Coordinates of C-alpha atoms in Angstrom, one line a residue:
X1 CA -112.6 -115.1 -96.9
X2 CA -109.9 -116.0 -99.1
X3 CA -109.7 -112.5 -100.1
X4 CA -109.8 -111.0 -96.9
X5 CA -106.2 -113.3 -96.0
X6 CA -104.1 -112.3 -99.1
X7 CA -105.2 -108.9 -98.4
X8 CA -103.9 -109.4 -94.5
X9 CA -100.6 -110.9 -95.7
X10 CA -100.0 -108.1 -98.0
X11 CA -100.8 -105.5 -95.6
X12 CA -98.1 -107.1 -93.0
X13 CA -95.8 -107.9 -95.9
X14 CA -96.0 -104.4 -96.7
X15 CA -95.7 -102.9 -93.1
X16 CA -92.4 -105.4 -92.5
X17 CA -90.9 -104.2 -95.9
X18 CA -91.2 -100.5 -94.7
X19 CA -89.6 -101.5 -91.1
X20 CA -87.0 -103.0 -92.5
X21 CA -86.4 -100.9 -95.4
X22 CA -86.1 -97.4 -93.3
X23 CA -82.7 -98.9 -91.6
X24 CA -81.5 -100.2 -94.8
X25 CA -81.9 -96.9 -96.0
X26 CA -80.4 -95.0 -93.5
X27 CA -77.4 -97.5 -93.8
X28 CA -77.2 -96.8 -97.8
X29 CA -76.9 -92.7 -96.9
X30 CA -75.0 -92.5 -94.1
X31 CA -72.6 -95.7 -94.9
X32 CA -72.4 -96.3 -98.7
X33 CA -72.5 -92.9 -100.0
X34 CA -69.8 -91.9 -97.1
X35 CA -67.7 -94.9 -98.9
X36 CA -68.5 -94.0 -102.2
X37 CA -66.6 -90.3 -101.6
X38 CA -63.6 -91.6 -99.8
X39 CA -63.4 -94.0 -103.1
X40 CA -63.4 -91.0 -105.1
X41 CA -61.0 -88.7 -103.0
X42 CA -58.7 -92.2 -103.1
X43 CA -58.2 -92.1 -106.6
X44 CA -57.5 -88.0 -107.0
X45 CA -54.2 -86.2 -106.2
X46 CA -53.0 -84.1 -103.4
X47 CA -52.9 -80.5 -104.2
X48 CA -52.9 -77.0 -102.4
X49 CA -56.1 -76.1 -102.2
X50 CA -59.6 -76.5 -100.1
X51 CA -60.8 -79.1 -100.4
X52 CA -56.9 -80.6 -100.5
X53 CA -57.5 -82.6 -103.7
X54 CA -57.8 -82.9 -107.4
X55 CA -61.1 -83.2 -108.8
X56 CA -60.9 -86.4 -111.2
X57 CA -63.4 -85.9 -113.6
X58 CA -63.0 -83.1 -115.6
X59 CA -65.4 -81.9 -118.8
X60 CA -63.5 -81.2 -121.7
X61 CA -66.4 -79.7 -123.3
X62 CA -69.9 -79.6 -123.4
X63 CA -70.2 -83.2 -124.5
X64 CA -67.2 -85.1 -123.3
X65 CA -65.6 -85.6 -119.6
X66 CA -62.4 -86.9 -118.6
X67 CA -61.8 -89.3 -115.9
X68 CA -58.2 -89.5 -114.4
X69 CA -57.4 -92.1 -111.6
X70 CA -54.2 -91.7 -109.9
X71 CA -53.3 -95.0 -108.2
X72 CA -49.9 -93.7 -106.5
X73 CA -51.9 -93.5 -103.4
X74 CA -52.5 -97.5 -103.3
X75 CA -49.1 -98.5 -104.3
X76 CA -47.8 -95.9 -101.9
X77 CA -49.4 -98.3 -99.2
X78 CA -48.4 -101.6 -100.5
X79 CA -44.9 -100.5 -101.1
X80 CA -43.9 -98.1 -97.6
X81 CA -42.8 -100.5 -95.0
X82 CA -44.6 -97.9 -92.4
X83 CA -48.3 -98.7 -93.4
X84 CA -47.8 -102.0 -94.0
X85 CA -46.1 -102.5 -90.7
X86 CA -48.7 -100.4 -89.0
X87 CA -51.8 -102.4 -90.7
X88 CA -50.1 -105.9 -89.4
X89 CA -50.2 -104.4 -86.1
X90 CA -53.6 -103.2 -86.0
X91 CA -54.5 -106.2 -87.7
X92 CA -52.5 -107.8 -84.7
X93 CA -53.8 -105.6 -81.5
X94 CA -57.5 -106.1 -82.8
X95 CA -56.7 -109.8 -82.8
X96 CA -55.5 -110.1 -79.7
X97 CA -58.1 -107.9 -77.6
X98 CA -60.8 -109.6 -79.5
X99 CA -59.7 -113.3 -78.1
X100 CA -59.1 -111.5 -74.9
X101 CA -62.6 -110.2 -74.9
X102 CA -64.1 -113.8 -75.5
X103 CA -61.7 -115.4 -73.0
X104 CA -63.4 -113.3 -70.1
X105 CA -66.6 -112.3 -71.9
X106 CA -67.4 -116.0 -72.4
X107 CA -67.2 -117.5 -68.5
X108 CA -69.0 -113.8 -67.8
X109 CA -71.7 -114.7 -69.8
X110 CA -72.0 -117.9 -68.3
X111 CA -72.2 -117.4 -65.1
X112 CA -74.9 -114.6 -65.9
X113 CA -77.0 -117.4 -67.4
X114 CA -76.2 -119.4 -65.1
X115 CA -77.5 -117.4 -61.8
X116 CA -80.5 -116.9 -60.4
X117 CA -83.1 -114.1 -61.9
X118 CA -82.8 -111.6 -59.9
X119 CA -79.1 -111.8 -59.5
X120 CA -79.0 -112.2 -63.1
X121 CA -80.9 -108.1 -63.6
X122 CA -78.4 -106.9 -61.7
X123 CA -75.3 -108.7 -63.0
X124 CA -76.6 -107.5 -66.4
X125 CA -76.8 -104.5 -65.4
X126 CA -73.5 -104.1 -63.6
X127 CA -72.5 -105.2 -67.6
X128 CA -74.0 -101.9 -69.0
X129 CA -73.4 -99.5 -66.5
X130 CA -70.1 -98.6 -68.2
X131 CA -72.1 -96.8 -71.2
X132 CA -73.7 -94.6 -68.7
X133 CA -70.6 -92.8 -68.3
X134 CA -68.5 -90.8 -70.8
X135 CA -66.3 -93.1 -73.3
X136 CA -63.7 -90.5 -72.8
X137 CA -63.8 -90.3 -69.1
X138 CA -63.6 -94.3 -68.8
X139 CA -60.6 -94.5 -71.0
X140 CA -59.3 -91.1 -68.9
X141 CA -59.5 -93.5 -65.9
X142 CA -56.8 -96.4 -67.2
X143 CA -54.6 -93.1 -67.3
X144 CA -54.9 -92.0 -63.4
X145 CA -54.5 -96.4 -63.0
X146 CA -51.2 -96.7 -65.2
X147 CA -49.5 -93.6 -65.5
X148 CA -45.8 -93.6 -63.7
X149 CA -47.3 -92.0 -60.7
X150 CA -50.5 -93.6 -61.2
X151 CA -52.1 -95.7 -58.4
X152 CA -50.8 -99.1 -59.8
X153 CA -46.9 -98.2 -59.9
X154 CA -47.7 -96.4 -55.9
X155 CA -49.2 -99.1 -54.7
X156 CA -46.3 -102.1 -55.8
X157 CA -43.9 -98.8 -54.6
X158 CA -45.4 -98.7 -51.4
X159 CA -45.7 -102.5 -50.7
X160 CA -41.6 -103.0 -51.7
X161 CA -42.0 -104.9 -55.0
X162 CA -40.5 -102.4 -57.4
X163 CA -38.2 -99.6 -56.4
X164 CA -38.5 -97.5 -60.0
X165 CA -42.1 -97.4 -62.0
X166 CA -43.1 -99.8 -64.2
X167 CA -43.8 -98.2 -67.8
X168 CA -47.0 -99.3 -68.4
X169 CA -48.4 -96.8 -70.4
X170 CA -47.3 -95.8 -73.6
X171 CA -47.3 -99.5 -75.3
X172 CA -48.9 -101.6 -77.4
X173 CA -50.2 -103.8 -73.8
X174 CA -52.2 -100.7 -72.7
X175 CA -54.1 -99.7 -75.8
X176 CA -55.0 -103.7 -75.8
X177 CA -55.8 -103.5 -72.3
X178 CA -58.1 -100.0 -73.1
X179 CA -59.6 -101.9 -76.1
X180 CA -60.6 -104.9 -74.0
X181 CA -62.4 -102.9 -71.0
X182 CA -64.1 -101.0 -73.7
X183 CA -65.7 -103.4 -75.7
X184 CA -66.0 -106.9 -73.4
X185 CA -69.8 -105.4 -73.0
X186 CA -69.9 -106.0 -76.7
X187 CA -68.4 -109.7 -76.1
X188 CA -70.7 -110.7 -73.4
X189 CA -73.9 -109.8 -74.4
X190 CA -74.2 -111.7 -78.1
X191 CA -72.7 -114.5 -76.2
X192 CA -75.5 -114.5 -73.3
X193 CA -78.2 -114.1 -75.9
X194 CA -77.0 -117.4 -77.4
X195 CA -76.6 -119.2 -74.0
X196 CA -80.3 -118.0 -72.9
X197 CA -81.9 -119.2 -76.0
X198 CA -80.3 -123.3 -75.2
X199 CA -83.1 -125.6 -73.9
X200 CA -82.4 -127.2 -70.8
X201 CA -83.3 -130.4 -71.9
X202 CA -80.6 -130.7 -74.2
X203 CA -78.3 -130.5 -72.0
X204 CA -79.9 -132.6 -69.6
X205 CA -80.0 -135.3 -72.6
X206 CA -76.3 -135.2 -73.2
X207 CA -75.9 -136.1 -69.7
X208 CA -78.4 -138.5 -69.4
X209 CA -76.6 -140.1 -71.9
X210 CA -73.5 -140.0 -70.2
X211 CA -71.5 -136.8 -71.1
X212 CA -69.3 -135.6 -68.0
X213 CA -69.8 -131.4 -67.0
X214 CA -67.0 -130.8 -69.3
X215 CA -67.8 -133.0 -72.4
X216 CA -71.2 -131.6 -72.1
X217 CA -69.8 -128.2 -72.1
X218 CA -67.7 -128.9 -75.4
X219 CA -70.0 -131.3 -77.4
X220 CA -73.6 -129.2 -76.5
X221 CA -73.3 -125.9 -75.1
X222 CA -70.0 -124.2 -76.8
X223 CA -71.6 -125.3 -80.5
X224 CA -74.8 -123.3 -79.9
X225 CA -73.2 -120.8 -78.2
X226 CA -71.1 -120.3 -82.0
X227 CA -73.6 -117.7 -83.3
X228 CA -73.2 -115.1 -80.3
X229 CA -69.4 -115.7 -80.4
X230 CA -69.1 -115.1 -84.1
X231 CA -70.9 -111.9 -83.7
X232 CA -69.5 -110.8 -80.2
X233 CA -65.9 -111.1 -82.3
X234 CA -67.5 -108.9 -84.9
X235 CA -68.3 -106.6 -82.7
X236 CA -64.9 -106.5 -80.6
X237 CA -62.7 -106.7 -83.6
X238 CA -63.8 -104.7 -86.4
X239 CA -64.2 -101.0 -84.3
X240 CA -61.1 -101.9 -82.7
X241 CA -58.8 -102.4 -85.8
X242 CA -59.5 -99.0 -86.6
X243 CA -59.5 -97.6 -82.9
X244 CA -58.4 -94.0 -82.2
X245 CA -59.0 -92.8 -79.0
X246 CA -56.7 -95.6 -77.2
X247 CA -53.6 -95.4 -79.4
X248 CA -54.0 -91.5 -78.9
X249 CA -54.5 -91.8 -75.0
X250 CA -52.7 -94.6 -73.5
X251 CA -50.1 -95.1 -76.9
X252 CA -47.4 -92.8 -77.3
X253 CA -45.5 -91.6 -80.3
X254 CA -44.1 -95.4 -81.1
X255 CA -47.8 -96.7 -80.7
X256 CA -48.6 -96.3 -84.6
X257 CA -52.1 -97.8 -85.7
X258 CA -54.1 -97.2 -88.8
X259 CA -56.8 -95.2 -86.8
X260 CA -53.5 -92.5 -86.0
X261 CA -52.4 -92.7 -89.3
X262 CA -55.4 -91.9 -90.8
X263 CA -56.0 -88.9 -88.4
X264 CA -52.4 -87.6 -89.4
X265 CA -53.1 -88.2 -92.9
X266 CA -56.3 -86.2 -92.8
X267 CA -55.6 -83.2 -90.2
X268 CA -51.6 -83.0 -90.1
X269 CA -50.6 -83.5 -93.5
X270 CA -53.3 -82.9 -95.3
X271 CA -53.5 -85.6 -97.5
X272 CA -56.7 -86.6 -97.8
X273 CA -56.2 -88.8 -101.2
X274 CA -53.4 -91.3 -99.2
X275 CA -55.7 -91.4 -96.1
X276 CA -58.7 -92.3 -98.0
X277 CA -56.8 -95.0 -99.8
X278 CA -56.1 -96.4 -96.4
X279 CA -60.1 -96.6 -95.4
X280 CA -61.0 -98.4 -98.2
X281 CA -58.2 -100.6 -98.1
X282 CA -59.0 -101.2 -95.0
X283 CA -62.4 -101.8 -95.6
X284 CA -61.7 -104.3 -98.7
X285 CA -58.9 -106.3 -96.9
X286 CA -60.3 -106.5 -93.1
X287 CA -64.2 -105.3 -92.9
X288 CA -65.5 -107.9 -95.8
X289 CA -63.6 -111.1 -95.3
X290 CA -64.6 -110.2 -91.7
X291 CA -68.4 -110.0 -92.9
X292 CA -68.4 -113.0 -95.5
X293 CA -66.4 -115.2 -92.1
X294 CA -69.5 -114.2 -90.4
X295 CA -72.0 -115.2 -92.8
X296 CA -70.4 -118.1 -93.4
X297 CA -70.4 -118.8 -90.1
X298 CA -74.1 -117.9 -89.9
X299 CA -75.0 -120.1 -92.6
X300 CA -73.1 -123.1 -91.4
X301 CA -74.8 -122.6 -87.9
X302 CA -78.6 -122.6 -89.3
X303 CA -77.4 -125.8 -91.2
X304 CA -76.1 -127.4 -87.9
X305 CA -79.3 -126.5 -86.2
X306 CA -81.8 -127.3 -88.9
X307 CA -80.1 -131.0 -89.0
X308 CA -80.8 -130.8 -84.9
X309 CA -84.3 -130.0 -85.2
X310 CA -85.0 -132.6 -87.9
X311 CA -83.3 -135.1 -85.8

C-alpha cells in the first residue's frame, strides 16, 4: 500500500509539472527569446541595409569571433531630453489611468459582490461585454464622442453652455480617458476575486466587536482586498505604459509616448538599434520593479494572512 501512494503522488506530481511547465514554456519562446533579440539588435549599429542593423558578432576566422557592443544607443536615451521627457510622461499617464482605474474599478467591484446572485451574472457580464467587440472599434467610439463635432461638444452647443468646441481630443486627458475605459475590466475583476473570496464572518466579527461600516471597511475588507488590487494595478499599468493605439487615435502630434516613439523608431526611421534600446529600457526600469513591487506585495500579503489564520 505504501507503494501504491508514492507511486500516486508521483504520477500527480508528474502530471502538475507538465501543466505547469507547457505555459512556462510557451512564455520562455514567445517572451524571453523575443527579449533576448531586441537585447542584441540594442547593442548593434544602424546601417543601410535589410535587416537595418549591424551584425555584432563577427568571426575573424575559423577559430576566433569578435563581439562589438555599441552603447551610443543607451546613452542616446539618457542624454536627449525627448526620450527622457516622453518616458516621464508615459511613466506619468500609466500612473494616473491606473489609480483612475482603481478609484472606479474598486466601488464597481463592490457593489458586484455586494448584490444579489443573479444580479451579480449579469453585472458581471455587463463588465465583459466590452471584449466582445473590436478593441479598435471601442477606442473608434471615444472619437465620434470627443471629436470637435462629436456628440459631446453638440450637445453643451445645443444646450447654450459653450459657444465654440471644447478641444477634447488631441491631449494627454483623452488618451488617459481611452486607457481607463479600456482596461477598468482588468481593474475590476482581480479586485472582485479578492472581495468574493472574504468570509462573512469576519466581517461580522469586526462589527460585533464594535467597528462602525467605515472602520470595518478600512481595518478588514480593504487589507484582504490588497492582493486583487496589487494585481488589478499590474494589469492596468504595465500595458498602458507602453500603449499605442490611444496616443495614435485620440493623441495628436504633441501626444508623444514611448509606445509612438518606438513605432517611429522601428517603421519611420528605421532605426531599429535606438528603438530596441528603448524596450529593454523600458523593461529594466518599469516592467521588473513593477514585478518585484508585486511580489513583494504578494509575499507580505501571505504573511498577513498566515498570522490571521494562526490567530
Amino acid at each position: 500500500m505504501p507503494t501504491k501512494k508514492v507511486n500516486t503522488w508521483k504520477f500527480h506530481f508528474r502530471g502538475s509539472s507538465l501543466i505547469v511547465g507547457v505555459p512556462y514554456l510557451w512564455l520562455l519562446v514567445f517572451f524571453l527569446c523575443p527579449c533576448l533579440i531586441l537585447l542584441k539588435i540594442s547593442f548593434a549599429d544602424s546601417v543601410l541595409q535589410i535587416p537595418p542593423y549591424s551584425n555584432i558578432l563577427k568571426w575573424i576566422n575559423d577559430s576566433a569571433a569578435q563581439l562589438t557592443l555599441n552603447f551610443a544607443n543607451y546613452r542616446l536615451l539618457l542624454t536627449d531630453d525627448l526620450y527622457v521627457r516622453t518616458f516621464t510622461t508615459s511613466i506619468v499617464i500609466a500612473a494616473n489611468s491606473a489609480f483612475a482605474c482603481l478609484l472606479i474599478g474598486y466601488p464597481m467591484a463592490y457593489a458586484i459582490v455586494r448584490s444579489r446572485p443573479k444580479i451579480r451574472m449579469i453585472l458581471l457580464m455587463l463588465i465583459v461585454l466590452p471584449f466582445w467587440t473590436s478593441f479598435l472599434i471601442r477606442v473608434y467610439s471615444w472619437v465620434i464622442l470627443l471629436a470637435p463635432t462629436g456628440l459631446i461638444n453638440k450637445a453643451l452647443m445645443y444646450l447654450g453652455i459653450i459657444d465654440q468646441p471644447l478641444k477634447l481630443m488631441g491631449n494627454y486627458c483623452a488618451v488617459a480617458v481611452g486607457i481607463i475605459y479600456t482596461y477598468l475590466p482588468f481593474m475590476v475583476l482581480p479586485i472582485y476575486s479578492s472581495l468574493e473570496k472574504i468570509d462573512n464572518s469576519v466581517v461580522e466579527a469586526a462589527y460585533d466587536l464594535g467597528c462602525t461600516p467605515i472602520k470595518a471597511f478600512f481595518s478588514v475588507i480593504l487589507p484582504l482586498s490588497m492582493r486583487g488590487v496589487a494585481t488589478g494595478f499590474s494589469l492596468v499599468f504595465m500595458p498602458a505604459i507602453g500603449e499605442y493605439v490611444m496616443p495614435e487615435i485620440l493623441g495628436d502630434a504633441s501626444t508623444v509616448t514611448i509606445g509612438r516613439i518606438v513605432w517611429n523608431e522601428f517603421f519611420t526611421n528605421l532605426s531599429w538599434p535606438v528603438a530596441s534600446a528603448l524596450s529593454v529600457m523600458m523593461i529594466i526600469f518599469v516592467a521588473i520593479p513593477v514585478m518585484l513591487w508585486y511580489g513583494g506585495q504578494q509575499i507580505r500579503l501571505n504573511k498577513k494572512l498566515n498570522i490571521h489564520e494562526k490567530v
